[in-house]
PDB file of C-alpha atoms in Angstrom:
ATOM      1  CA  MET A   1     -13.894 -45.370 -18.540  1.00  0.00           C
ATOM      2  CA  GLU A   2     -15.619 -43.173 -16.392  1.00  0.00           C
ATOM      3  CA  SER A   3     -12.512 -40.963 -15.588  1.00  0.00           C
ATOM      4  CA  ALA A   4     -12.784 -39.288 -18.918  1.00  0.00           C
ATOM      5  CA  PRO A   5     -15.811 -37.078 -18.491  1.00  0.00           C
ATOM      6  CA  ARG A   6     -14.824 -36.029 -15.122  1.00  0.00           C
ATOM      7  CA  THR A   7     -11.278 -34.849 -16.288  1.00  0.00           C
ATOM      8  CA  LYS A   8     -13.204 -32.917 -18.835  1.00  0.00           C
ATOM      9  CA  THR A   9     -15.173 -31.212 -16.507  1.00  0.00           C
ATOM     10  CA  ARG A  10     -12.377 -30.269 -14.409  1.00  0.00           C
ATOM     11  CA  ILE A  11     -10.913 -28.829 -17.368  1.00  0.00           C
ATOM     12  CA  GLU A  12     -13.751 -26.884 -18.490  1.00  0.00           C
ATOM     13  CA  ASP A  13     -14.036 -25.759 -14.890  1.00  0.00           C
ATOM     14  CA  ILE A  14     -10.478 -24.354 -14.784  1.00  0.00           C
ATOM     15  CA  ARG A  15     -10.991 -22.775 -18.298  1.00  0.00           C
ATOM     16  CA  ARG A  16     -14.240 -20.840 -17.057  1.00  0.00           C
ATOM     17  CA  VAL A  17     -12.555 -19.497 -13.853  1.00  0.00           C
ATOM     18  CA  GLU A  18      -9.706 -18.485 -15.987  1.00  0.00           C
ATOM     19  CA  LEU A  19     -11.912 -16.438 -18.091  1.00  0.00           C
ATOM     20  CA  ILE A  20     -13.807 -15.083 -15.342  1.00  0.00           C
ATOM     21  CA  GLU A  21     -10.603 -14.017 -13.695  1.00  0.00           C
ATOM     22  CA  ALA A  22      -9.320 -12.487 -17.049  1.00  0.00           C
ATOM     23  CA  ALA A  23     -12.536 -10.678 -17.333  1.00  0.00           C
ATOM     24  CA  HIS A  24     -12.189  -9.338 -14.000  1.00  0.00           C
ATOM     25  CA  ARG A  25      -8.729  -7.737 -14.647  1.00  0.00           C
ATOM     26  CA  VAL A  26     -10.103  -6.448 -17.640  1.00  0.00           C
ATOM     27  CA  PHE A  27     -13.085  -4.984 -15.858  1.00  0.00           C
ATOM     28  CA  LEU A  28     -10.862  -3.189 -13.094  1.00  0.00           C
ATOM     29  CA  ASN A  29      -8.922  -1.470 -15.962  1.00  0.00           C
ATOM     30  CA  GLY A  30     -11.619  -0.464 -18.127  1.00  0.00           C
ATOM     31  CA  GLY A  31     -15.199  -0.750 -16.471  1.00  0.00           C
ATOM     32  CA  LEU A  32     -17.927  -2.533 -18.397  1.00  0.00           C
ATOM     33  CA  ASN A  33     -17.586  -0.987 -21.270  1.00  0.00           C
ATOM     34  CA  GLY A  34     -13.966  -2.019 -21.694  1.00  0.00           C
ATOM     35  CA  LEU A  35     -15.021  -5.654 -21.563  1.00  0.00           C
ATOM     36  CA  THR A  36     -15.145  -7.289 -24.723  1.00  0.00           C
ATOM     37  CA  THR A  37     -14.708 -10.881 -26.057  1.00  0.00           C
ATOM     38  CA  THR A  38     -11.548  -9.909 -27.577  1.00  0.00           C
ATOM     39  CA  ARG A  39      -9.849  -8.375 -24.506  1.00  0.00           C
ATOM     40  CA  ILE A  40     -10.997 -11.042 -22.059  1.00  0.00           C
ATOM     41  CA  CYS A  41      -9.457 -13.760 -24.326  1.00  0.00           C
ATOM     42  CA  GLN A  42      -6.381 -11.847 -24.583  1.00  0.00           C
ATOM     43  CA  GLU A  43      -6.106 -11.249 -20.927  1.00  0.00           C
ATOM     44  CA  ALA A  44      -6.646 -14.934 -20.525  1.00  0.00           C
ATOM     45  CA  GLY A  45      -4.155 -16.085 -23.046  1.00  0.00           C
ATOM     46  CA  MET A  46      -6.597 -17.957 -25.091  1.00  0.00           C
ATOM     47  CA  SER A  47      -7.568 -17.824 -28.585  1.00  0.00           C
ATOM     48  CA  GLN A  48     -10.347 -15.631 -29.720  1.00  0.00           C
ATOM     49  CA  GLY A  49     -13.802 -16.992 -29.738  1.00  0.00           C
ATOM     50  CA  ILE A  50     -13.029 -19.721 -27.039  1.00  0.00           C
ATOM     51  CA  LEU A  51     -15.015 -17.733 -24.455  1.00  0.00           C
ATOM     52  CA  THR A  52     -18.430 -18.910 -26.352  1.00  0.00           C
ATOM     53  CA  TYR A  53     -17.492 -22.420 -26.210  1.00  0.00           C
ATOM     54  CA  TYR A  54     -17.346 -22.110 -22.154  1.00  0.00           C
ATOM     55  CA  PHE A  55     -20.076 -19.605 -21.980  1.00  0.00           C
ATOM     56  CA  LYS A  56     -23.420 -19.136 -23.679  1.00  0.00           C
ATOM     57  CA  ASN A  57     -22.548 -15.430 -24.380  1.00  0.00           C
ATOM     58  CA  LYS A  58     -20.709 -12.525 -23.155  1.00  0.00           C
ATOM     59  CA  ASP A  59     -23.034 -11.358 -20.862  1.00  0.00           C
ATOM     60  CA  GLU A  60     -22.905 -14.593 -18.930  1.00  0.00           C
ATOM     61  CA  VAL A  61     -19.180 -14.389 -18.269  1.00  0.00           C
ATOM     62  CA  LEU A  62     -19.849 -10.634 -17.335  1.00  0.00           C
ATOM     63  CA  PHE A  63     -22.461 -11.347 -14.904  1.00  0.00           C
ATOM     64  CA  GLU A  64     -20.322 -14.327 -13.473  1.00  0.00           C
ATOM     65  CA  MET A  65     -17.562 -11.874 -13.187  1.00  0.00           C
ATOM     66  CA  VAL A  66     -19.576  -9.398 -11.258  1.00  0.00           C
ATOM     67  CA  ARG A  67     -20.513 -12.417  -8.808  1.00  0.00           C
ATOM     68  CA  TYR A  68     -16.862 -13.109  -8.354  1.00  0.00           C
ATOM     69  CA  ALA A  69     -15.608  -9.627  -8.063  1.00  0.00           C
ATOM     70  CA  ASN A  70     -18.270  -9.187  -5.079  1.00  0.00           C
ATOM     71  CA  ARG A  71     -17.357 -12.542  -3.519  1.00  0.00           C
ATOM     72  CA  ILE A  72     -13.679 -11.441  -3.183  1.00  0.00           C
ATOM     73  CA  LEU A  73     -15.228  -8.186  -1.321  1.00  0.00           C
ATOM     74  CA  MET A  74     -17.262 -10.371   0.803  1.00  0.00           C
ATOM     75  CA  ASP A  75     -14.777 -13.091   1.647  1.00  0.00           C
ATOM     76  CA  ASN A  76     -12.932 -10.357   2.867  1.00  0.00           C
ATOM     77  CA  VAL A  77     -15.528  -9.203   5.215  1.00  0.00           C
ATOM     78  CA  VAL A  78     -16.528 -12.684   6.679  1.00  0.00           C
ATOM     79  CA  MET A  79     -12.874 -13.210   7.123  1.00  0.00           C
ATOM     80  CA  ARG A  80     -12.741 -10.214   9.627  1.00  0.00           C
ATOM     81  CA  LEU A  81     -16.278 -10.990  11.220  1.00  0.00           C
ATOM     82  CA  ARG A  82     -14.561 -14.315  12.201  1.00  0.00           C
ATOM     83  CA  GLN A  83     -11.877 -12.288  14.031  1.00  0.00           C
ATOM     84  CA  ALA A  84     -14.466 -10.082  16.075  1.00  0.00           C
ATOM     85  CA  LYS A  85     -15.126 -10.676  19.750  1.00  0.00           C
ATOM     86  CA  THR A  86     -17.528  -7.969  20.097  1.00  0.00           C
ATOM     87  CA  ASN A  87     -20.619  -6.508  17.947  1.00  0.00           C
ATOM     88  CA  TRP A  88     -18.714  -3.339  17.626  1.00  0.00           C
ATOM     89  CA  GLU A  89     -15.847  -5.285  16.361  1.00  0.00           C
ATOM     90  CA  ARG A  90     -18.281  -7.013  13.936  1.00  0.00           C
ATOM     91  CA  LEU A  91     -19.456  -3.577  12.954  1.00  0.00           C
ATOM     92  CA  ILE A  92     -15.789  -2.271  12.272  1.00  0.00           C
ATOM     93  CA  ALA A  93     -15.180  -5.521  10.597  1.00  0.00           C
ATOM     94  CA  ILE A  94     -18.104  -4.784   8.151  1.00  0.00           C
ATOM     95  CA  ILE A  95     -16.739  -1.228   7.383  1.00  0.00           C
ATOM     96  CA  GLU A  96     -13.102  -2.207   6.825  1.00  0.00           C
ATOM     97  CA  GLY A  97     -13.941  -5.098   4.557  1.00  0.00           C
ATOM     98  CA  ASN A  98     -15.975  -2.810   2.373  1.00  0.00           C
ATOM     99  CA  PHE A  99     -12.616  -0.689   1.730  1.00  0.00           C
ATOM    100  CA  PRO A 100      -9.777  -3.060   1.408  1.00  0.00           C
ATOM    101  CA  GLU A 101      -6.716  -0.922   0.959  1.00  0.00           C
ATOM    102  CA  ALA A 102      -5.318  -2.738  -2.018  1.00  0.00           C
ATOM    103  CA  SER A 103      -8.338  -2.276  -3.928  1.00  0.00           C
ATOM    104  CA  TYR A 104      -9.724   1.154  -3.019  1.00  0.00           C
ATOM    105  CA  ASN A 105      -8.314   3.056  -5.892  1.00  0.00           C
ATOM    106  CA  ALA A 106      -9.806   4.967  -9.188  1.00  0.00           C
ATOM    107  CA  ASN A 107      -9.722   2.104 -11.396  1.00  0.00           C
ATOM    108  CA  THR A 108     -11.799  -0.042  -8.972  1.00  0.00           C
ATOM    109  CA  ALA A 109     -14.038   2.568  -8.052  1.00  0.00           C
ATOM    110  CA  ASN A 110     -14.658   3.633 -11.631  1.00  0.00           C
ATOM    111  CA  ALA A 111     -15.131  -0.112 -12.854  1.00  0.00           C
ATOM    112  CA  TRP A 112     -17.943  -0.257 -10.275  1.00  0.00           C
ATOM    113  CA  VAL A 113     -19.519   2.786 -11.078  1.00  0.00           C
ATOM    114  CA  SER A 114     -19.860   1.460 -14.502  1.00  0.00           C
ATOM    115  CA  PHE A 115     -21.764  -1.642 -13.193  1.00  0.00           C
ATOM    116  CA  TYR A 116     -24.198   0.352 -10.914  1.00  0.00           C
ATOM    117  CA  ALA A 117     -24.905   2.701 -14.021  1.00  0.00           C
ATOM    118  CA  ALA A 118     -25.500  -0.497 -16.188  1.00  0.00           C
ATOM    119  CA  ALA A 119     -27.919  -2.179 -13.246  1.00  0.00           C
ATOM    120  CA  ALA A 120     -30.422   0.840 -14.288  1.00  0.00           C
ATOM    121  CA  ALA A 121     -31.164  -1.023 -17.461  1.00  0.00           C
ATOM    122  CA  ASN A 122     -29.875  -4.593 -16.860  1.00  0.00           C
ATOM    123  CA  ALA A 123     -32.480  -7.000 -14.745  1.00  0.00           C
ATOM    124  CA  ARG A 124     -29.464  -9.537 -14.033  1.00  0.00           C
ATOM    125  CA  TYR A 125     -27.215  -6.859 -12.677  1.00  0.00           C
ATOM    126  CA  ALA A 126     -30.115  -5.137 -10.710  1.00  0.00           C
ATOM    127  CA  MET A 127     -30.550  -8.545  -9.153  1.00  0.00           C
ATOM    128  CA  LEU A 128     -27.053  -8.838  -8.034  1.00  0.00           C
ATOM    129  CA  GLN A 129     -27.057  -5.336  -6.815  1.00  0.00           C
ATOM    130  CA  ARG A 130     -30.216  -6.106  -4.385  1.00  0.00           C
ATOM    131  CA  LEU A 131     -28.546  -9.267  -3.338  1.00  0.00           C
ATOM    132  CA  PHE A 132     -25.378  -7.307  -2.350  1.00  0.00           C
ATOM    133  CA  TYR A 133     -27.454  -4.845  -0.426  1.00  0.00           C
ATOM    134  CA  ARG A 134     -29.193  -7.977   1.494  1.00  0.00           C
ATOM    135  CA  ARG A 135     -25.773  -9.338   2.389  1.00  0.00           C
ATOM    136  CA  LEU A 136     -24.699  -6.112   3.790  1.00  0.00           C
ATOM    137  CA  ARG A 137     -28.228  -5.605   5.808  1.00  0.00           C
ATOM    138  CA  SER A 138     -27.806  -9.116   6.972  1.00  0.00           C
ATOM    139  CA  ASN A 139     -24.018  -8.495   8.071  1.00  0.00           C
ATOM    140  CA  LEU A 140     -25.156  -5.290   9.858  1.00  0.00           C
ATOM    141  CA  SER A 141     -28.131  -7.099  11.709  1.00  0.00           C
ATOM    142  CA  SER A 142     -25.460  -9.653  13.154  1.00  0.00           C
ATOM    143  CA  ALA A 143     -23.892  -6.729  14.909  1.00  0.00           C
ATOM    144  CA  LEU A 144     -27.085  -4.730  15.655  1.00  0.00           C
ATOM    145  CA  ASN A 145     -29.910  -6.928  16.176  1.00  0.00           C
ATOM    146  CA  SER A 146     -29.278  -6.858  19.856  1.00  0.00           C
ATOM    147  CA  VAL A 147     -29.499  -3.141  20.318  1.00  0.00           C
ATOM    148  CA  LEU A 148     -31.904  -2.119  17.310  1.00  0.00           C
ATOM    149  CA  THR A 149     -35.271  -3.294  16.321  1.00  0.00           C
ATOM    150  CA  PRO A 150     -35.655  -4.706  12.782  1.00  0.00           C
ATOM    151  CA  ASN A 151     -36.989  -1.259  11.253  1.00  0.00           C
ATOM    152  CA  GLY A 152     -33.870   0.403  13.244  1.00  0.00           C
ATOM    153  CA  VAL A 153     -31.402  -1.988  11.381  1.00  0.00           C
ATOM    154  CA  ASP A 154     -33.154  -1.063   8.078  1.00  0.00           C
ATOM    155  CA  ARG A 155     -32.953   2.568   8.464  1.00  0.00           C
ATOM    156  CA  PHE A 156     -29.174   2.350   9.872  1.00  0.00           C
ATOM    157  CA  ALA A 157     -28.299  -0.125   6.769  1.00  0.00           C
ATOM    158  CA  GLN A 158     -29.912   2.439   4.260  1.00  0.00           C
ATOM    159  CA  GLY A 159     -27.667   5.328   5.296  1.00  0.00           C
ATOM    160  CA  PHE A 160     -24.710   2.787   5.871  1.00  0.00           C
ATOM    161  CA  ALA A 161     -24.906   1.675   2.442  1.00  0.00           C
ATOM    162  CA  ALA A 162     -25.403   5.160   0.768  1.00  0.00           C
ATOM    163  CA  LEU A 163     -22.146   5.959   2.356  1.00  0.00           C
ATOM    164  CA  ILE A 164     -20.412   2.996   1.215  1.00  0.00           C
ATOM    165  CA  ASP A 165     -21.600   3.995  -2.566  1.00  0.00           C
ATOM    166  CA  GLY A 166     -20.708   7.557  -2.146  1.00  0.00           C
ATOM    167  CA  LEU A 167     -17.337   7.073  -0.734  1.00  0.00           C
ATOM    168  CA  TRP A 168     -16.354   4.495  -3.947  1.00  0.00           C
ATOM    169  CA  LEU A 169     -18.012   6.915  -6.352  1.00  0.00           C
ATOM    170  CA  ARG A 170     -15.709   9.696  -4.732  1.00  0.00           C
ATOM    171  CA  ARG A 171     -12.785   7.493  -4.916  1.00  0.00           C
ATOM    172  CA  GLY A 172     -13.063   7.420  -8.608  1.00  0.00           C
ATOM    173  CA  HIS A 173     -12.249  11.105  -9.092  1.00  0.00           C
ATOM    174  CA  SER A 174     -10.289  12.077  -5.639  1.00  0.00           C
ATOM    175  CA  GLU A 175      -6.897  10.637  -5.153  1.00  0.00           C
ATOM    176  CA  ASP A 176      -6.945  12.274  -1.612  1.00  0.00           C
ATOM    177  CA  LEU A 177      -9.619   9.943  -0.382  1.00  0.00           C
ATOM    178  CA  THR A 178      -7.921   6.768   0.952  1.00  0.00           C
ATOM    179  CA  ALA A 179      -9.147   3.854   2.505  1.00  0.00           C
ATOM    180  CA  ALA A 180      -8.584   4.855   5.967  1.00  0.00           C
ATOM    181  CA  GLU A 181     -10.277   8.057   5.481  1.00  0.00           C
ATOM    182  CA  ALA A 182     -13.060   6.504   3.925  1.00  0.00           C
ATOM    183  CA  ILE A 183     -13.154   3.970   7.181  1.00  0.00           C
ATOM    184  CA  SER A 184     -12.783   6.805   9.602  1.00  0.00           C
ATOM    185  CA  LEU A 185     -15.796   8.701   7.913  1.00  0.00           C
ATOM    186  CA  LEU A 186     -18.141   5.635   8.107  1.00  0.00           C
ATOM    187  CA  THR A 187     -17.077   5.116  11.590  1.00  0.00           C
ATOM    188  CA  GLU A 188     -18.258   8.378  12.436  1.00  0.00           C
ATOM    189  CA  TYR A 189     -21.395   7.721  10.732  1.00  0.00           C
ATOM    190  CA  ALA A 190     -22.060   4.719  12.976  1.00  0.00           C
ATOM    191  CA  GLU A 191     -20.876   6.353  16.102  1.00  0.00           C
ATOM    192  CA  ARG A 192     -23.106   9.398  15.649  1.00  0.00           C
ATOM    193  CA  THR A 193     -26.071   7.625  14.405  1.00  0.00           C
ATOM    194  CA  LEU A 194     -26.266   5.080  17.150  1.00  0.00           C
ATOM    195  CA  GLY A 195     -25.131   7.227  19.848  1.00  0.00           C
ATOM    196  CA  ALA A 196     -23.088   6.748  22.873  1.00  0.00           C
ATOM    197  CA  LYS A 197     -25.059   4.404  24.726  1.00  0.00           C
ATOM    198  CA  ILE A 198     -25.639   1.995  22.064  1.00  0.00           C
ATOM    199  CA  VAL A 199     -21.968   2.203  20.965  1.00  0.00           C
ATOM    200  CA  ASN A 200     -20.815   1.233  24.659  1.00  0.00           C
ATOM    201  CA  LYS A 201     -23.197  -1.525  24.545  1.00  0.00           C
ATOM    202  CA  LEU A 202     -21.939  -2.904  21.216  1.00  0.00           C
ATOM    203  CA  ARG A 203     -18.251  -2.800  22.791  1.00  0.00           C
ATOM    204  CA  LYS A 204     -18.896  -5.078  25.628  1.00  0.00           C
ATOM    205  CA  PRO A 205     -18.633  -8.873  25.340  1.00  0.00           C
ATOM    206  CA  SER A 206     -21.760 -10.707  25.243  1.00  0.00           C
ATOM    207  CA  ALA A 207     -21.117 -12.015  28.705  1.00  0.00           C
ATOM    208  CA  GLU A 208     -21.092  -8.475  29.997  1.00  0.00           C
ATOM    209  CA  ARG A 209     -24.164  -7.383  28.242  1.00  0.00           C
ATOM    210  CA  LEU A 210     -26.382  -9.944  29.969  1.00  0.00           C
TER     211      LEU A 210
END
């Protein structure tokens, strides 16, 4: 008798994920402005109006979709961080994780630009945006806290985040900017900002830095 509610919950969870994934695909093709209930349901292969059964409203599915899209990016960063053996490799992992070659294209870039534009007037989107930056700062701190003060990490992170945003913005209207070039530009920023002495320290395994 108790299995029915759990089965229903699993089905609802699956449907919610399917709608979020469908919303993500629509988002990548047309940005936030192209995200309509009709398009999301069509992409998910579900009847129109079913979205409001699993979500309070369209804004809720959009919010969950943005979280989902960022989680894909963060998972890529985390996977790379786990493979890093030095703090410099950790920094490179963060750089490369923010420019996945398969996703670094004009459609994705323009979709995220539409999100950042919407965040100026949408408090929930703005909250997500702040969360994204906090995670980035936390990841950078894990690589740099042995060589920079907290204020130094903050200063570095501000320029680092601005370059990430700018390189994604540029990709929206420049086919010549590849993921490899974006990674190279951000790596150069890190090398020049930190300086050769700090970079050399970051390249050493922890045992050699003692």
